[in-house]
mmCIF file of C-alpha atoms in Angstrom:
data_model
loop_
_atom_site.group_PDB
_atom_site.id
_atom_site.type_symbol
_atom_site.label_atom_id
_atom_site.label_comp_id
_atom_site.label_asym_id
_atom_site.label_seq_id
_atom_site.Cartn_x
_atom_site.Cartn_y
_atom_site.Cartn_z
ATOM 1 C CA MET U 1 8.919 -35.905 -9.619
ATOM 2 C CA SER U 2 8.075 -35.444 -13.269
ATOM 3 C CA GLY U 3 10.065 -33.184 -15.537
ATOM 4 C CA PHE U 4 7.293 -30.595 -15.380
ATOM 5 C CA ALA U 5 7.065 -30.147 -11.618
ATOM 6 C CA PHE U 6 4.202 -32.540 -10.832
ATOM 7 C CA PRO U 7 4.588 -35.765 -8.857
ATOM 8 C CA THR U 8 3.191 -38.488 -11.104
ATOM 9 C CA LYS U 9 1.573 -41.661 -9.836
ATOM 10 C CA THR U 10 -0.003 -44.706 -11.436
ATOM 11 C CA PHE U 11 -3.288 -46.567 -11.198
ATOM 12 C CA HIS U 12 -4.620 -49.585 -13.042
ATOM 13 C CA GLY U 13 -7.600 -49.872 -15.324
ATOM 14 C CA TYR U 14 -10.104 -52.654 -14.835
ATOM 15 C CA ASP U 15 -8.146 -54.729 -17.356
ATOM 16 C CA GLY U 16 -4.883 -54.274 -15.457
ATOM 17 C CA ALA U 17 -3.358 -51.627 -17.752
ATOM 18 C CA GLU U 18 -1.167 -49.091 -15.957
ATOM 19 C CA LEU U 19 -1.987 -45.390 -16.425
ATOM 20 C CA TYR U 20 -0.188 -42.304 -15.161
ATOM 21 C CA TYR U 21 -1.926 -39.450 -13.376
ATOM 22 C CA VAL U 22 -1.331 -36.360 -11.273
ATOM 23 C CA ASP U 23 -3.387 -35.375 -8.225
ATOM 24 C CA ILE U 24 -2.613 -31.985 -6.729
ATOM 25 C CA GLY U 25 -4.388 -29.330 -4.682
ATOM 26 C CA SER U 26 -7.018 -29.971 -2.043
ATOM 27 C CA GLY U 27 -10.746 -29.725 -1.494
ATOM 28 C CA GLN U 28 -13.355 -30.339 -4.183
ATOM 29 C CA PRO U 29 -11.990 -32.964 -6.632
ATOM 30 C CA MET U 30 -12.173 -32.295 -10.370
ATOM 31 C CA ILE U 31 -11.089 -34.887 -12.911
ATOM 32 C CA TYR U 32 -10.024 -33.232 -16.151
ATOM 33 C CA VAL U 33 -10.151 -35.424 -19.274
ATOM 34 C CA CYS U 34 -7.872 -33.988 -21.951
ATOM 35 C CA GLY U 35 -8.624 -33.640 -25.644
ATOM 36 C CA PHE U 36 -7.323 -35.576 -28.652
ATOM 37 C CA GLY U 37 -3.611 -36.156 -28.155
ATOM 38 C CA SER U 38 -3.268 -33.870 -25.129
ATOM 39 C CA THR U 39 -1.271 -34.958 -22.107
ATOM 40 C CA ILE U 40 -0.513 -34.033 -18.518
ATOM 41 C CA GLU U 41 2.601 -32.259 -19.751
ATOM 42 C CA SER U 42 0.813 -30.235 -22.434
ATOM 43 C CA GLN U 43 -1.822 -29.186 -19.894
ATOM 44 C CA ALA U 44 0.683 -28.164 -17.209
ATOM 45 C CA PRO U 45 -0.287 -24.435 -17.192
ATOM 46 C CA PHE U 46 -3.961 -25.323 -16.678
ATOM 47 C CA ILE U 47 -3.138 -27.811 -13.916
ATOM 48 C CA GLU U 48 -0.936 -25.265 -12.159
ATOM 49 C CA ALA U 49 -3.707 -22.674 -12.307
ATOM 50 C CA MET U 50 -6.380 -25.021 -10.964
ATOM 51 C CA GLN U 51 -4.411 -26.279 -7.964
ATOM 52 C CA THR U 52 -4.771 -22.901 -6.265
ATOM 53 C CA SER U 53 -8.577 -23.250 -6.284
ATOM 54 C CA GLY U 54 -9.185 -26.931 -5.543
ATOM 55 C CA ARG U 55 -8.081 -30.471 -6.205
ATOM 56 C CA ILE U 56 -7.237 -31.246 -9.838
ATOM 57 C CA ILE U 57 -6.706 -34.790 -11.151
ATOM 58 C CA VAL U 58 -5.511 -35.462 -14.705
ATOM 59 C CA PHE U 59 -4.495 -38.743 -16.315
ATOM 60 C CA ASP U 60 -2.682 -39.588 -19.525
ATOM 61 C CA GLN U 61 -5.062 -41.659 -21.618
ATOM 62 C CA ARG U 62 -3.729 -44.859 -23.152
ATOM 63 C CA ALA U 63 -0.902 -44.213 -25.641
ATOM 64 C CA PHE U 64 -0.781 -40.525 -24.620
ATOM 65 C CA GLY U 65 2.059 -38.956 -22.664
ATOM 66 C CA MET U 66 3.551 -41.334 -20.115
ATOM 67 C CA THR U 67 0.819 -43.970 -20.375
ATOM 68 C CA PRO U 68 1.737 -46.771 -22.797
ATOM 69 C CA ALA U 69 -0.636 -48.223 -25.369
ATOM 70 C CA ALA U 70 -2.335 -51.223 -23.813
ATOM 71 C CA GLY U 71 -5.576 -53.126 -24.179
ATOM 72 C CA GLU U 72 -8.614 -51.463 -25.696
ATOM 73 C CA MET U 73 -8.293 -47.784 -26.585
ATOM 74 C CA GLY U 74 -10.814 -45.094 -27.419
ATOM 75 C CA VAL U 75 -13.281 -42.812 -25.679
ATOM 76 C CA HIS U 76 -15.338 -45.670 -24.204
ATOM 77 C CA GLN U 77 -12.263 -47.230 -22.630
ATOM 78 C CA SER U 78 -11.131 -43.832 -21.370
ATOM 79 C CA ALA U 79 -14.513 -43.476 -19.657
ATOM 80 C CA ARG U 80 -13.961 -46.808 -17.925
ATOM 81 C CA ASP U 81 -10.496 -45.603 -16.925
ATOM 82 C CA VAL U 82 -12.091 -42.508 -15.362
ATOM 83 C CA ARG U 83 -14.294 -44.801 -13.320
ATOM 84 C CA ALA U 84 -11.318 -46.985 -12.325
ATOM 85 C CA LEU U 85 -9.421 -43.865 -11.230
ATOM 86 C CA MET U 86 -12.380 -42.761 -9.114
ATOM 87 C CA ASP U 87 -12.484 -46.226 -7.528
ATOM 88 C CA PHE U 88 -8.752 -46.188 -6.882
ATOM 89 C CA LEU U 89 -8.876 -42.772 -5.188
ATOM 90 C CA GLY U 90 -12.191 -43.423 -3.412
ATOM 91 C CA LEU U 91 -13.809 -40.357 -4.945
ATOM 92 C CA ASN U 92 -17.418 -39.215 -4.736
ATOM 93 C CA ASP U 93 -19.074 -35.929 -5.727
ATOM 94 C CA VAL U 94 -16.571 -35.435 -8.534
ATOM 95 C CA VAL U 95 -16.644 -32.550 -11.008
ATOM 96 C CA LEU U 96 -15.971 -34.237 -14.356
ATOM 97 C CA TYR U 97 -14.568 -31.854 -16.963
ATOM 98 C CA GLY U 98 -13.947 -32.928 -20.537
ATOM 99 C CA TYR U 99 -12.538 -30.662 -23.205
ATOM 100 C CA SER U 100 -13.029 -31.522 -26.890
ATOM 101 C CA MET U 101 -12.513 -35.305 -27.138
ATOM 102 C CA GLY U 102 -12.522 -35.332 -23.345
ATOM 103 C CA ALA U 103 -16.172 -34.262 -23.495
ATOM 104 C CA ALA U 104 -16.893 -37.335 -25.627
ATOM 105 C CA VAL U 105 -15.329 -39.380 -22.815
ATOM 106 C CA VAL U 106 -17.734 -37.647 -20.425
ATOM 107 C CA PHE U 107 -20.686 -38.538 -22.675
ATOM 108 C CA SER U 108 -19.510 -42.141 -22.741
ATOM 109 C CA TYR U 109 -19.085 -42.149 -18.965
ATOM 110 C CA VAL U 110 -22.721 -41.076 -18.534
ATOM 111 C CA SER U 111 -23.887 -43.676 -21.064
ATOM 112 C CA GLN U 112 -22.072 -46.427 -19.125
ATOM 113 C CA PHE U 113 -22.385 -45.296 -15.491
ATOM 114 C CA GLY U 114 -24.982 -42.536 -15.367
ATOM 115 C CA THR U 115 -24.063 -39.596 -13.153
ATOM 116 C CA ASP U 116 -23.253 -41.806 -10.193
ATOM 117 C CA ARG U 117 -20.530 -40.188 -8.045
ATOM 118 C CA LEU U 118 -20.619 -36.955 -10.062
ATOM 119 C CA SER U 119 -21.623 -33.589 -8.636
ATOM 120 C CA LYS U 120 -21.159 -31.427 -11.744
ATOM 121 C CA ILE U 121 -20.071 -31.734 -15.368
ATOM 122 C CA ILE U 122 -18.182 -29.295 -17.591
ATOM 123 C CA LEU U 123 -18.368 -29.781 -21.350
ATOM 124 C CA GLY U 124 -15.691 -27.889 -23.278
ATOM 125 C CA ASP U 125 -16.378 -27.013 -26.944
ATOM 126 C CA MET U 126 -17.736 -30.291 -28.253
ATOM 127 C CA SER U 127 -20.656 -31.796 -30.137
ATOM 128 C CA PRO U 128 -22.521 -34.966 -29.139
ATOM 129 C CA LYS U 129 -22.348 -36.102 -32.779
ATOM 130 C CA LEU U 130 -19.508 -35.143 -35.107
ATOM 131 C CA ILE U 131 -20.766 -36.557 -38.409
ATOM 132 C CA ASN U 132 -23.296 -34.307 -40.130
ATOM 133 C CA GLU U 133 -26.001 -36.448 -41.743
ATOM 134 C CA ASP U 134 -29.750 -37.121 -41.825
ATOM 135 C CA GLY U 135 -30.621 -33.517 -41.079
ATOM 136 C CA TRP U 136 -28.029 -33.075 -38.311
ATOM 137 C CA THR U 137 -25.853 -30.009 -39.056
ATOM 138 C CA LEU U 138 -24.325 -29.220 -35.648
ATOM 139 C CA GLY U 139 -21.348 -31.535 -35.871
ATOM 140 C CA LEU U 140 -17.677 -31.074 -36.663
ATOM 141 C CA TYR U 141 -16.296 -28.212 -38.769
ATOM 142 C CA LYS U 142 -19.465 -26.190 -38.348
ATOM 143 C CA GLY U 143 -21.614 -28.730 -40.123
ATOM 144 C CA CYS U 144 -19.445 -29.772 -43.071
ATOM 145 C CA TYR U 145 -17.950 -33.014 -41.712
ATOM 146 C CA THR U 146 -19.752 -35.728 -43.644
ATOM 147 C CA ARG U 147 -19.690 -39.501 -43.330
ATOM 148 C CA GLU U 148 -17.619 -39.569 -46.510
ATOM 149 C CA MET U 149 -14.997 -37.360 -44.854
ATOM 150 C CA TYR U 150 -15.087 -39.568 -41.764
ATOM 151 C CA GLU U 151 -14.439 -42.682 -43.858
ATOM 152 C CA GLU U 152 -11.627 -40.854 -45.659
ATOM 153 C CA ASP U 153 -10.117 -39.878 -42.310
ATOM 154 C CA LEU U 154 -10.165 -43.473 -41.105
ATOM 155 C CA GLU U 155 -8.227 -44.459 -44.218
ATOM 156 C CA LEU U 156 -5.757 -41.592 -43.783
ATOM 157 C CA LEU U 157 -5.198 -42.551 -40.161
ATOM 158 C CA GLY U 158 -3.798 -45.839 -41.367
ATOM 159 C CA THR U 159 -1.989 -44.700 -44.522
ATOM 160 C CA ASP U 160 -1.104 -40.999 -44.352
ATOM 161 C CA TYR U 161 -1.457 -39.898 -40.756
ATOM 162 C CA LYS U 162 0.214 -36.492 -41.093
ATOM 163 C CA ARG U 163 -2.207 -35.255 -43.735
ATOM 164 C CA PHE U 164 -5.105 -36.386 -41.552
ATOM 165 C CA ALA U 165 -3.642 -34.494 -38.596
ATOM 166 C CA LEU U 166 -3.037 -31.345 -40.626
ATOM 167 C CA ARG U 167 -6.661 -31.369 -41.843
ATOM 168 C CA VAL U 168 -7.812 -31.554 -38.215
ATOM 169 C CA ALA U 169 -5.444 -28.736 -37.239
ATOM 170 C CA GLU U 170 -6.697 -26.618 -40.142
ATOM 171 C CA GLY U 171 -10.287 -27.213 -39.105
ATOM 172 C CA LEU U 172 -9.642 -26.200 -35.489
ATOM 173 C CA LEU U 173 -7.560 -23.068 -36.031
ATOM 174 C CA PHE U 174 -9.853 -20.951 -38.222
ATOM 175 C CA PRO U 175 -13.425 -19.663 -37.810
ATOM 176 C CA ASP U 176 -14.141 -20.528 -41.452
ATOM 177 C CA SER U 177 -13.321 -24.193 -40.863
ATOM 178 C CA ASP U 178 -16.342 -25.215 -42.938
ATOM 179 C CA SER U 179 -14.679 -23.828 -46.065
ATOM 180 C CA MET U 180 -11.091 -24.603 -45.028
ATOM 181 C CA VAL U 181 -11.470 -28.370 -44.759
ATOM 182 C CA CYS U 182 -13.901 -28.891 -47.636
ATOM 183 C CA ARG U 183 -11.205 -28.642 -50.284
ATOM 184 C CA PRO U 184 -8.572 -30.992 -51.712
ATOM 185 C CA LEU U 185 -6.109 -31.935 -49.003
ATOM 186 C CA GLY U 186 -2.909 -31.129 -50.868
ATOM 187 C CA THR U 187 0.511 -32.418 -49.927
ATOM 188 C CA GLU U 188 1.793 -32.319 -46.359
ATOM 189 C CA GLU U 189 4.003 -29.350 -47.253
ATOM 190 C CA GLU U 190 1.145 -27.473 -48.928
ATOM 191 C CA MET U 191 -1.135 -28.035 -45.947
ATOM 192 C CA ARG U 192 1.456 -26.832 -43.452
ATOM 193 C CA ALA U 193 2.144 -23.761 -45.586
ATOM 194 C CA ARG U 194 -1.473 -22.705 -45.983
ATOM 195 C CA ILE U 195 -2.065 -23.022 -42.221
ATOM 196 C CA LEU U 196 1.042 -21.080 -41.249
ATOM 197 C CA ASP U 197 0.495 -18.454 -43.973
ATOM 198 C CA ARG U 198 -2.753 -17.483 -42.258
ATOM 199 C CA ARG U 199 -1.756 -18.132 -38.681
ATOM 200 C CA HIS U 200 1.859 -18.227 -37.523
ATOM 201 C CA ASP U 201 1.412 -17.751 -33.785
ATOM 202 C CA LEU U 202 2.728 -20.132 -31.141
ATOM 203 C CA ILE U 203 -0.723 -21.705 -30.682
ATOM 204 C CA ALA U 204 -0.813 -22.859 -34.313
ATOM 205 C CA GLN U 205 2.763 -24.089 -34.209
ATOM 206 C CA THR U 206 2.172 -25.979 -30.962
ATOM 207 C CA LEU U 207 -1.030 -27.593 -32.276
ATOM 208 C CA ILE U 208 0.679 -28.761 -35.459
ATOM 209 C CA GLN U 209 3.612 -30.142 -33.510
ATOM 210 C CA GLY U 210 1.334 -31.891 -31.012
ATOM 211 C CA MET U 211 -0.850 -33.373 -33.749
ATOM 212 C CA VAL U 212 1.817 -34.358 -36.280
ATOM 213 C CA ASP U 213 5.113 -34.978 -34.499
ATOM 214 C CA ILE U 214 4.109 -38.019 -32.467
ATOM 215 C CA THR U 215 5.241 -41.625 -32.176
ATOM 216 C CA GLU U 216 4.110 -44.425 -34.455
ATOM 217 C CA GLU U 217 2.435 -46.024 -31.422
ATOM 218 C CA HIS U 218 0.467 -42.830 -30.782
ATOM 219 C CA MET U 219 -0.520 -42.574 -34.450
ATOM 220 C CA ALA U 220 -1.860 -46.120 -34.391
ATOM 221 C CA ALA U 221 -3.788 -45.476 -31.186
ATOM 222 C CA ASN U 222 -5.364 -42.332 -32.614
ATOM 223 C CA TYR U 223 -7.286 -44.466 -35.101
ATOM 224 C CA HIS U 224 -9.224 -45.903 -32.160
ATOM 225 C CA TYR U 225 -9.726 -42.537 -30.462
ATOM 226 C CA TRP U 226 -10.956 -40.895 -33.662
ATOM 227 C CA SER U 227 -13.217 -43.759 -34.702
ATOM 228 C CA THR U 228 -14.873 -44.066 -31.281
ATOM 229 C CA MET U 229 -15.263 -40.296 -30.922
ATOM 230 C CA ALA U 230 -16.227 -39.226 -34.441
ATOM 231 C CA GLY U 231 -18.257 -42.366 -35.106
ATOM 232 C CA ALA U 232 -20.403 -42.000 -31.986
ATOM 233 C CA ASP U 233 -23.821 -40.432 -31.526
ATOM 234 C CA PHE U 234 -24.249 -39.268 -27.924
ATOM 235 C CA ARG U 235 -27.339 -37.104 -28.464
ATOM 236 C CA GLY U 236 -29.489 -39.570 -26.533
ATOM 237 C CA VAL U 237 -27.189 -39.233 -23.523
ATOM 238 C CA LEU U 238 -27.834 -35.520 -23.004
ATOM 239 C CA PRO U 239 -31.292 -35.791 -21.343
ATOM 240 C CA GLN U 240 -29.853 -38.376 -18.924
ATOM 241 C CA ILE U 241 -27.469 -35.850 -17.372
ATOM 242 C CA ASP U 242 -29.151 -34.888 -14.100
ATOM 243 C CA VAL U 243 -26.374 -32.893 -12.430
ATOM 244 C CA PRO U 244 -25.552 -29.212 -13.071
ATOM 245 C CA VAL U 245 -23.658 -28.706 -16.323
ATOM 246 C CA MET U 246 -21.625 -25.820 -17.690
ATOM 247 C CA ILE U 247 -21.282 -25.789 -21.474
ATOM 248 C CA LEU U 248 -18.106 -23.839 -22.154
ATOM 249 C CA TYR U 249 -17.666 -23.001 -25.813
ATOM 250 C CA ALA U 250 -15.851 -20.793 -28.289
ATOM 251 C CA ASP U 251 -17.639 -18.056 -30.251
ATOM 252 C CA PRO U 252 -17.367 -17.774 -33.262
ATOM 253 C CA GLY U 253 -15.643 -21.109 -32.828
ATOM 254 C CA SER U 254 -14.044 -23.240 -35.503
ATOM 255 C CA GLY U 255 -14.505 -26.940 -34.821
ATOM 256 C CA TYR U 256 -18.099 -26.350 -33.705
ATOM 257 C CA HIS U 257 -20.744 -23.707 -34.206
ATOM 258 C CA PRO U 258 -22.104 -21.848 -31.147
ATOM 259 C CA ALA U 259 -25.520 -23.248 -32.096
ATOM 260 C CA THR U 260 -24.190 -26.684 -31.075
ATOM 261 C CA ALA U 261 -23.801 -25.442 -27.503
ATOM 262 C CA ALA U 262 -27.316 -23.982 -27.598
ATOM 263 C CA TYR U 263 -28.691 -27.342 -28.740
ATOM 264 C CA MET U 264 -26.996 -29.138 -25.853
ATOM 265 C CA LYS U 265 -28.415 -26.644 -23.366
ATOM 266 C CA GLU U 266 -31.912 -27.410 -24.657
ATOM 267 C CA GLN U 267 -31.358 -31.150 -24.217
ATOM 268 C CA ILE U 268 -29.684 -31.178 -20.785
ATOM 269 C CA PRO U 269 -32.106 -30.499 -17.908
ATOM 270 C CA ASN U 270 -29.824 -28.250 -15.814
ATOM 271 C CA ALA U 271 -27.261 -26.614 -18.075
ATOM 272 C CA ALA U 272 -25.808 -23.129 -18.439
ATOM 273 C CA LEU U 273 -23.997 -21.655 -21.433
ATOM 274 C CA MET U 274 -20.633 -19.958 -21.002
ATOM 275 C CA PRO U 275 -19.219 -18.468 -24.227
ATOM 276 C CA VAL U 276 -15.629 -17.343 -24.677
ATOM 277 C CA TYR U 277 -15.870 -14.713 -27.388
ATOM 278 C CA GLY U 278 -13.437 -14.005 -30.197
ATOM 279 C CA CYS U 279 -11.941 -17.503 -30.078
ATOM 280 C CA THR U 280 -11.608 -20.696 -32.081
ATOM 281 C CA HIS U 281 -11.585 -24.239 -30.721
ATOM 282 C CA MET U 282 -8.224 -23.257 -29.229
ATOM 283 C CA ALA U 283 -9.965 -20.890 -26.794
ATOM 284 C CA ALA U 284 -8.310 -22.477 -23.763
ATOM 285 C CA SER U 285 -4.999 -21.187 -25.158
ATOM 286 C CA GLU U 286 -6.269 -18.055 -26.901
ATOM 287 C CA ASN U 287 -8.011 -16.684 -23.809
ATOM 288 C CA PRO U 288 -6.660 -18.827 -20.964
ATOM 289 C CA MET U 289 -7.548 -16.422 -18.146
ATOM 290 C CA GLN U 290 -11.260 -16.406 -18.991
ATOM 291 C CA TRP U 291 -11.365 -20.125 -19.805
ATOM 292 C CA ARG U 292 -9.636 -21.160 -16.584
ATOM 293 C CA GLY U 293 -11.623 -18.641 -14.556
ATOM 294 C CA CYS U 294 -14.915 -20.078 -15.836
ATOM 295 C CA VAL U 295 -13.818 -23.636 -15.011
ATOM 296 C CA ALA U 296 -12.605 -22.743 -11.519
ATOM 297 C CA ALA U 297 -15.682 -20.662 -10.673
ATOM 298 C CA PHE U 298 -18.088 -23.418 -11.701
ATOM 299 C CA ALA U 299 -16.127 -26.387 -10.353
ATOM 300 C CA TYR U 300 -15.014 -25.060 -7.000
ATOM 301 C CA ARG U 301 -17.688 -22.641 -5.884
#
């Protein structure tokens, strides 16, 4: 048994790497792919809620939680690990749910494997392209994340990880993320202070802790997750999704504008919008009852 009440098991990726997962509940299987830095443990309340409605499967991506860093890392490898997990468990007709970076893993899964063995997809508050350039304005931080900022982030990931992480946290916690992150970074102490001066609830504190207070191994791995996620352009994948899709998003949002969700609905043949109002990118924590209810109703009905 794990320390958070779930029996954990292991499976192996196609390259032999060992990954930890939980598989609880019964009936319709849903694989939930966590966001940037999230783990089985951090998602325990969501997992507990879902097991009463159906079967919920969650794995710690490489270098996250209990799974060690091994082999290739990033959203494309995580997509292959989803497929390996499905093979290992003999799953078909899977509901594949990705939240934030997890949705980028879903996009990559479709680009590599199509919708084979999927029955439905849930996309949680994400854009198919994070860098805003060449007329595209529906990416990260409500359109203000430029290629120059992306290149700066890649440098910070290797030299000053905590300031990178605090900029991400700042951009996800406030509806005016477009003005919050487009300013000089400041010192680590200044960045913490200006976040907590505006928002000192447990959600903000937990996000900062989860983003900043991590191991050196995890910091190094996050370079690969960020570069493969933020550097990708999955817009061409959207029309290829031929199973029912729920686009679950925050309104007014913070990381992404609600117009991003509307764009994805136009591109995906069979998609429905599901807004969670009055929330930032942290909607799954800010309004957990509605967020979880939407997921359960779509996945298990």
